[in-house]
Amino acid sequence: MAEEKKLKLSNTVLPSESMKVVAESMGIAQIQEETCQLLTDEVSYRIKEIAQDALKFMHMGKRQKLTTSDIDYALKLKNVEPLYGFHAQEFIPFRFASGGGRELYFYEEKEVDLSDIINTPLPRVPLDVCLKAHWLSIEGCQPAIPENPPPAPKEQQKAEATEPLKSAKPGQEEDGPLKGKGQGATPADGKGKEKKAPPLLEGAPLRLKPRSIHELSVEQQLYYKEITEACVGSCEAKRAEALQSIATDPGLYQMLPRFSTFISEGVRVNVVQNNLALLIYLMRMVKALMDNPTLYLEKYVHELIPAVMTCIVSRQLCLRPDVDNHWALRDFAARLVAQICKHFSTTTNNIQSRITKTFTKSWVDEKTPWTTRYGSIAGLAELGHDVIKTLILPRLQQEGERIRSVLDGPVLSNIDRIGADHVQSLLLKHCAPVLAKLRPPPDNQDAYRAEFGSLGPLLCSHVVKARAQAALQAQQVNRTTLTITQPRPTLTLSQAPQPGPRTPGLLKVPGSITLPVQTLMSARAAAPPQPSPPPTKFIVMSSSSSASSTQQVLSLSTSAPGSGSTTTSPVTTTVPSVQPIVKLVSTATTAPPSTAPAGPGSVQKYIVVSLPPTGEGKGGPPSHPSPVPPPSTSPSPLGGSALCGGKPEAGDSPPPAPGTPKANGSQPTGSGSPQPAP
Amino acid sequence: MAALAEEQTEVAVKLEPEGPPTLLPPQSGDGASEGSGGTPNNGPNGGGGGTVAASSSAGGDGGTPKPVVAVSAAAPAGAAPVPAAAATAPGASHDRQTLLAVLQFLRQSNLREAEEALRREARLLEEAGAGAGAPGEVDGVGAEAASALLSRVTASVPGSAVPEPPGTGASVATGFSGSAAAPAAPGKVGSVAVEDQPDVSAVLSAYNQQGDPTMYEEYYSGLKHFIECSLDCHRAELSQLFYPLFVHMYLELVYNQHENEAKSFFEKFHGDQECYYQDDLRVLSSLTKKEHMKGNETMLDFRTSKFVLRISRDSYQLLKRHLQEKQNNQIWNIVQEHLYIDIFDGMPRSKQQIDAMVGSLAGEAKREANKSKVFFGLLKEPEIEVPLDDEDEEGENEEGKPKKKKPKKDSIGSKSKKQDPNAPPQNRIPLPELKDSDKLDKIMNMKETTKRVRLGPDCLPSICFYTFLNAYQGLTAVDVTDDSSLIAGGFADSTVRVWSVTPKKLRSVKQASDLSLIDKESDDVLERIMDEKTASELKILYGHSGPVYGASFSPDRNYLLSSSEDGTVRLWSLQTFTCLVGYKGHNYPVWDTQFSPHGYYFVSGGHDRVARLWATDHYQPLRIFAGHLADVNCTRFHPNSNYVATGSADRTVRLWDVLNGNCVRIFTGHKGPIHSLTFSPNGRFLATGATDGRVLLWDIGHGLMVGELKGHTDTVCSLRFSRDGEILASGSMDNTVRLWDAIKAFEDLETDDFTTATGHINLPENSQELLLGTYMTKSTPVVHLHFTRRNLVLAAGAYSPQ
């Protein structure tokens, strides 16, 4: 019989303790066990009944989620007064906590500082409902426009990459749940799975791997050309836009093989020509592709990894190795490889172990030039602490000797000297935090020298610094939540001329920013600052206006130490006509006491002010302001940007009429009044 | 049946050409007519009977006249002793019953003083006492029946201080006396405990006879063993017994307060039940105490309606023999009392055949339920002088469009004038006369028709998707005008918004003060009265006080209907963008409403389990279609306006005759609540979509399921045939629009006599071949679909970010 899916019919009832608690809260102290039992049965039944009614409202409201208002209407059906005050759309007010063998559901009520609320600018009025038309299908074909979902969702790409025989068309693959519900025991279960090959292949035998067709439409070809040209061209603004497009556009699946080939060929050519700039651009493309949430790169990793590896370990990447900063490229590419390993390494393809082997081999080799040596170490170091611990630390002494022989010995060549210098600082940078964790605190120069040879003393001082930094970080747990996702943020941090302790520039730009150069700089500039007095506020303000830097005024105020609740408000001045979006990140209670040894009770607040790009601000307030909740660059409802031209923030401008996107330029356009296709 | 005849004559009288065409309520006013609107022949349920449920939400809408009693859930025969008792009550004691009912109510509400006063007034002291004491007496029974009705009414409105209008309870009770009397034994009334919820106890009385609770599991497993060991051909049929027996045995255990036995019985056997009964089982599992059974609707459904099974004679004999051999009285009693076994001669059905048809709350439809004749043909189109370009029209026709929607449109050619043999008489339902503007619109329609794309598997329509942005999950209903110029959206925030999707903006009529300035003699007075200054693309209609679940434009685009959680249907003028009428009748949320394709009439259906037919100029419903056992989720008019189809949460689709309110078709086979309906343009077929993601196709004339379209993975919210009926488009909560080959689906139907007679259908497993296209949206459930006159698909839904 139809038992494939065993029913999950719960006979859950509320615990009778709950009844007692409720009774106590009502002022009834003594309540009999028997009464409790009766009450729980009754209450559980009524709750289930109401939930079932509420479900009806959810269905009729054409929603997938039960909301509090559904419950209200269900109560109304029973002629019960609804619960007032629970009108959140998504919010489930109860939080769960457990500990000491007890489970607790509690209602989270944050303390809100009234003055904060009063002083923050009012949020923008939520947008009104509006209608937008687009072509879902044109004579049976779905155009690849941002309004439509990507032709192949990521899961499917993954499925295709890993289990090519099971590939199916989007939307048609899953009839499993229906089978379960509908026909109890129909034998057709296996049939639906293999059946749906694209109509073109109807005649082909079923077991064959379907031939994938990579036909690009004219629009896609144009797009490909534009993007690749912009990516390697000379205009930085265009490049940023192109990279943004690669990183966010949903419909690039079809073009992936071309991009991948473009990158690998590009690296091959430019390494030979020692064209550092182009190599950097290409690596940025890889980064953008990796960042695109709709792409699954597994199929193309075999092309990408060699290209990226080349940029890490190549003997020469630029024409003038003594002047050019090819080290940054190596760092960046090393980080990319680490990311690839993290995403795609499986037990089958062993990417990580193969990469590790390659790096180690080239490092161990005596004749390896300093550049390659640097790349290998950087690549290994980026793979994580474990790799550093097992592969780098044991060789520190040996490597230290080699560095010393270059630095202290007779001057052979300037290039070697620079190389050795870089390798040294690289080793110090990566090893120090690991050692700080591994070794117990008393850092003794001699002990270090004994263990690590000539690098010992330097390492020791770095470890001391790392420890200090770790302590500082523990104090500011939430620092990493500072994310700035503006396309091209130019970050400045100035301090208001105020007496009192100066705050160090504690700025961390997360790696997700599309500008690698900056990322590199900031990564290097992460010199640990001195611990600052606890109640400090950082105001980080970013604006994408690259031209004018005058707008970036921000004030930083330090409130009196000790006063946990700060009354200061961000003072933003000379902000152009656009409303800044202010996000308050409070770390007041989140730091567990054990990890915050310094400055107990310290309150840190970060205020992130992000401004929409100035292009828009200058054009007057946009007619359709973007949705309020931060981050301000949250994708517009219908997704990514238009391909070329136009602002990336598609959601801000009124969407194009159905006929206007490139993909269906041949279609009848005209002001949204649909006409049949000719 | 007398009522039926009377009604027809009355309608006939009304058909005089000069009078405004109306389909008047069969009789005006009193309670009896309310009953006859819905009940003269609740054919499917075995002719009559009915209980009154959930009338008038006393507190809610005080001021308005509220003469309407919600006649709901026409209970099948045999179930309720209530109508039976009422039937025995002579009509003369009407007033007294009313009084008794009121007294009963007062007693229940603890209004002692009022009760005393009323008694003294009515000098009823002794009699009432006697009535309560001796249930055998006629009056007493009447009172009891009335109080039963009342208590059910009031039970749904606890704490309401306003007494019911005294007429309702009693008058309805007597109303049933005219309809076929239920065969239940009136003697049972006596044994009922009257104190507190007499009706429920009455319904449950059958459960009083009690077997050994510990034996139930044994009985059931014995039967299970027997069925599983029987021959293959019988096993599938007899397996149908499992579910109803399981339910009734469980309820019996619960009713007799063997909670632990009931629990273990449920635990042991609920896994055996077919998965499509999951939802009901969930309700059942929460029912663990006798007290819970009071007022539980699902439980009442089980008790008040017999579960219908279709079993071949052979299988039935087998079962009977087994039960008699084993002396298994417990099960035999249940089979006799709570099940209706529809026996047929011939081959037992296969598992697939059975699975296709079962799944509804109360089993399959009885065969005779679908036997009555349905005029599914289209009405003859009125003759309109087609202007000059009718040559084109004709030429187009010559090329042969076999399935043109309105083949009789052009007035040339004798052939097209011939009446469709399946069509109802032209004036079976009085329809409003065409206005000049309607004629113009028809001509426009014809012109558009000539430009219509001919669709087919090789020529798929384009789909234009209207996304409602920033709706914050609040979009609950959408409708598009026939000429695709306006879109209306109903929202959870109680608003109705109307958009113009053409460059033409929405203009309302000027204020009265401005209107007086206009020269009424001028030629363009109709233009002048419109206010250009306030013209906009969007107009918002405020008035409802709850989410708007249904919206429908009138065919002439002058009106808009909306139905809401607040229990009302509102009629809005699209000239002034104001509310014209609020139709009150459903006291619970109204899930759907739709205008008739000819205008003037509309239908609504809601949580009170009835669908109502209204005319825009009557504030009371003309017909009440009662019979569904759960919410009426969706309602649709047949293209000839003579029938209404309703889809319900009891997983059945019913077709109702507008003329007499009869239920003429019951379609079972869906495994989840039905959420969408659509008729094919030629009126022959019906497509229905449910929460189980399947779309089922039905032949209305034969009353058969003719197809099953599997593919959607979530509720099918919208269905629509193309203008010529070649393509069926379905939109779903799974964010897809799918197109199906309707012509192929309706090809070579099995409509031979045998199939028709027995209803044994063999559905081909060809969903994948019929599926022409699947189009994913970007997390936008497809709430509405519409084919423009040129066969372009318009789809609409609200973007809901995950």
Coordinates of C-alpha atoms in Angstrom, one line a residue, chain A residues 59-297:
Chain A
H59 CA -3.3 28.8 1.2
M60 CA -5.9 31.2 0.2
G61 CA -3.4 34.1 0.6
K62 CA -1.2 32.3 -1.9
R63 CA 1.7 32.2 0.4
Q64 CA 4.2 29.5 1.4
K65 CA 4.7 30.8 4.9
L66 CA 2.3 31.0 7.7
T67 CA 2.1 34.4 9.2
T68 CA 0.8 35.8 12.4
S69 CA -2.1 37.4 10.6
D70 CA -3.2 33.9 9.5
I71 CA -3.5 32.9 13.1
D72 CA -5.4 36.1 13.8
Y73 CA -7.9 35.3 11.1
A74 CA -8.3 31.7 12.3
L75 CA -9.0 33.0 15.7
K76 CA -11.5 35.4 14.2
L77 CA -13.3 32.5 12.6
K78 CA -13.8 31.0 16.0
N79 CA -15.0 34.3 17.3
V80 CA -12.0 34.7 19.5
E81 CA -10.3 38.0 19.8
P82 CA -7.1 38.0 17.8
L83 CA -3.8 38.5 19.4
Y84 CA -2.9 42.1 19.0
G85 CA 0.6 43.2 18.6
F86 CA 2.1 40.2 16.7
H87 CA 2.1 41.7 13.3
A88 CA 5.5 40.9 12.0
Q89 CA 5.6 39.5 8.5
E90 CA 8.5 37.1 8.9
F91 CA 9.6 37.5 12.4
I92 CA 9.2 34.6 14.8
P93 CA 9.5 36.2 18.2
F94 CA 10.7 33.2 20.2
R95 CA 14.4 32.3 20.4
F96 CA 15.7 29.1 21.6
A97 CA 18.4 28.5 24.1
S98 CA 19.6 25.4 25.9
G99 CA 22.1 24.7 28.6
G100 CA 22.5 22.8 31.8
G101 CA 20.1 20.2 30.5
R102 CA 17.3 22.7 30.2
E103 CA 15.6 24.0 27.2
L104 CA 14.3 27.4 27.1
Y105 CA 12.2 29.4 24.7
F106 CA 12.3 33.1 25.3
Y107 CA 11.1 36.2 23.8
E108 CA 13.9 38.4 22.7
E109 CA 13.5 42.0 23.7
K110 CA 16.4 44.2 22.8
E111 CA 17.0 47.2 24.8
V112 CA 16.5 50.1 22.5
D113 CA 17.9 53.5 23.2
L114 CA 15.2 56.0 22.5
S115 CA 17.5 58.8 21.7
D116 CA 19.1 56.5 19.1
I117 CA 15.8 56.0 17.4
I118 CA 14.9 59.7 17.6
N119 CA 18.2 60.8 16.1
T120 CA 18.4 58.3 13.3
P121 CA 17.0 59.6 10.2
L122 CA 13.6 58.2 9.4
P123 CA 13.7 55.2 7.1
R124 CA 12.4 55.7 3.7
V125 CA 8.7 54.9 3.1
P126 CA 8.3 51.4 1.8
L127 CA 7.7 51.2 -1.9
D128 CA 4.2 51.0 -3.1
V129 CA 3.1 48.1 -5.1
C130 CA 3.7 48.4 -8.8
L131 CA 3.2 46.3 -11.8
K132 CA 6.0 45.4 -14.1
A133 CA 5.7 43.4 -17.3
H134 CA 8.3 41.2 -18.9
W135 CA 8.3 38.3 -21.4
L136 CA 8.3 35.0 -19.6
S137 CA 8.2 33.2 -22.9
I138 CA 8.3 34.2 -26.5
E139 CA 6.6 31.7 -28.7
G140 CA 7.7 28.9 -26.4
C141 CA 11.2 30.1 -25.7
Q142 CA 12.2 31.7 -22.5
P143 CA 14.4 34.8 -23.1
A144 CA 17.4 35.1 -20.9
I145 CA 16.7 38.4 -19.3
P146 CA 17.3 39.4 -15.7
E147 CA 13.6 39.1 -15.0
N148 CA 13.6 35.4 -15.7
P149 CA 15.5 32.9 -13.6
P150 CA 18.8 31.8 -14.9
P151 CA 18.4 29.1 -17.5
A152 CA 20.2 26.5 -15.4
P153 CA 20.1 26.9 -11.6
K154 CA 23.3 26.3 -9.7
E155 CA 22.1 23.0 -8.3
Q156 CA 21.4 21.7 -11.7
Q157 CA 24.8 22.8 -12.9
K158 CA 26.3 21.0 -10.0
A159 CA 24.2 17.9 -10.8
E160 CA 25.3 18.1 -14.4
A161 CA 28.9 18.3 -13.4
T162 CA 28.8 15.5 -10.9
E163 CA 26.1 13.2 -12.3
P164 CA 25.8 13.9 -16.0
L165 CA 23.4 11.1 -16.6
K166 CA 20.7 12.6 -14.5
S167 CA 20.5 15.9 -16.1
A168 CA 17.1 17.3 -16.7
K169 CA 15.5 20.4 -17.9
P170 CA 14.8 23.0 -15.3
G171 CA 11.6 22.6 -13.5
Q172 CA 10.8 19.2 -14.9
E173 CA 13.1 17.1 -12.9
E174 CA 11.2 16.9 -9.8
D175 CA 8.0 15.0 -9.9
G176 CA 9.0 13.0 -6.8
P177 CA 7.0 14.8 -4.2
L178 CA 3.9 14.7 -6.4
K179 CA 4.2 11.0 -6.9
G180 CA 4.4 10.6 -3.2
K181 CA 1.2 12.6 -2.7
G182 CA -0.7 11.6 -5.7
Q183 CA -0.6 8.1 -7.0
G184 CA 0.4 5.9 -4.1
A185 CA 1.9 3.1 -6.0
T186 CA 2.3 3.9 -9.5
P187 CA 5.2 2.2 -11.1
A188 CA 6.1 5.3 -13.2
D189 CA 8.6 6.6 -10.7
G190 CA 11.7 5.7 -12.6
K191 CA 10.3 6.8 -15.8
G192 CA 10.0 10.5 -15.1
K193 CA 13.7 10.8 -14.3
E194 CA 15.4 9.8 -17.5
K195 CA 12.6 10.8 -19.7
K196 CA 13.1 14.4 -20.1
A197 CA 15.9 14.9 -22.5
P198 CA 15.5 18.1 -24.5
P199 CA 13.3 17.6 -27.5
L200 CA 16.3 17.7 -29.8
L201 CA 17.7 14.6 -28.5
E202 CA 14.4 12.7 -28.4
G203 CA 15.7 9.9 -30.6
A204 CA 19.0 9.4 -28.8
P205 CA 19.4 6.4 -26.6
L206 CA 18.6 7.3 -23.0
R207 CA 21.9 6.2 -21.4
L208 CA 24.1 8.5 -23.4
K209 CA 25.3 11.6 -21.8
P210 CA 23.4 14.4 -23.4
R211 CA 25.5 16.5 -25.7
S212 CA 25.6 19.9 -24.3
I213 CA 25.0 22.6 -26.8
H214 CA 26.8 25.8 -26.3
E215 CA 25.2 28.1 -28.8
L216 CA 25.4 31.7 -28.0
S217 CA 22.8 34.0 -29.2
V218 CA 23.7 37.2 -30.9
E219 CA 23.1 39.1 -27.8
Q220 CA 25.3 36.8 -25.8
Q221 CA 28.1 37.1 -28.3
L222 CA 27.9 40.8 -28.1
Y223 CA 27.9 40.7 -24.3
Y224 CA 30.9 38.4 -24.3
K225 CA 32.8 40.7 -26.5
E226 CA 31.9 43.7 -24.5
I227 CA 32.8 42.1 -21.2
T228 CA 36.1 40.6 -22.2
E229 CA 37.1 43.9 -23.8
A230 CA 36.2 45.9 -20.8
C231 CA 37.9 43.4 -18.5
V232 CA 41.3 43.8 -20.1
G233 CA 40.8 47.2 -21.5
S234 CA 42.3 50.4 -20.2
C235 CA 39.2 52.0 -18.7
E236 CA 39.0 51.2 -15.0
A237 CA 35.4 52.3 -14.7
K238 CA 34.3 50.0 -17.4
R239 CA 36.3 47.2 -16.0
A240 CA 34.7 47.6 -12.6
E241 CA 31.3 47.5 -14.3
A242 CA 32.1 44.4 -16.3
L243 CA 33.5 42.6 -13.3
Q244 CA 30.4 43.6 -11.4
S245 CA 28.3 42.1 -14.2
I246 CA 30.3 38.9 -14.1
A247 CA 29.9 38.6 -10.4
T248 CA 26.2 39.2 -10.3
D249 CA 24.5 38.5 -13.5
P250 CA 22.4 35.3 -13.4
G251 CA 22.4 34.2 -17.0
L252 CA 26.1 33.6 -17.7
Y253 CA 26.0 29.9 -17.5
Q254 CA 26.0 29.5 -21.2
M255 CA 29.1 31.6 -21.6
L256 CA 31.2 30.0 -18.9
P257 CA 33.2 27.8 -21.2
R258 CA 34.2 30.8 -23.2
F259 CA 35.2 32.8 -20.2
S260 CA 37.2 30.0 -18.9
T261 CA 39.1 29.6 -22.1
F262 CA 39.6 33.3 -22.4
I263 CA 41.2 33.4 -19.0
S264 CA 43.5 30.4 -19.4
E265 CA 44.6 31.5 -22.9
G266 CA 45.1 35.0 -21.6
V267 CA 47.3 33.9 -18.8
R268 CA 49.3 31.7 -21.1
V269 CA 50.1 34.5 -23.5
N270 CA 50.6 37.2 -20.9
V271 CA 52.9 35.2 -18.7
V272 CA 55.2 34.8 -21.6
Q273 CA 55.0 38.5 -22.3
N274 CA 55.4 39.4 -18.6
N275 CA 52.3 41.6 -18.8
L276 CA 51.6 42.1 -15.1
A277 CA 48.6 44.4 -15.5
L278 CA 46.7 42.0 -17.8
L279 CA 47.4 39.1 -15.5
I280 CA 45.9 41.0 -12.7
Y281 CA 42.8 41.8 -14.7
L282 CA 42.4 38.1 -15.6
M283 CA 42.7 37.1 -12.0
R284 CA 40.1 39.6 -11.1
M285 CA 37.8 38.0 -13.7
V286 CA 38.4 34.6 -12.0
K287 CA 37.5 36.2 -8.8
A288 CA 34.3 37.7 -10.2
L289 CA 33.3 34.3 -11.7
M290 CA 33.9 32.7 -8.4
D291 CA 31.8 35.3 -6.7
N292 CA 28.8 34.8 -9.0
P293 CA 26.2 32.9 -6.9
T294 CA 24.5 31.4 -10.0
L295 CA 27.5 29.8 -11.5
Y296 CA 29.0 26.4 -10.6
L297 CA 32.5 26.3 -11.9

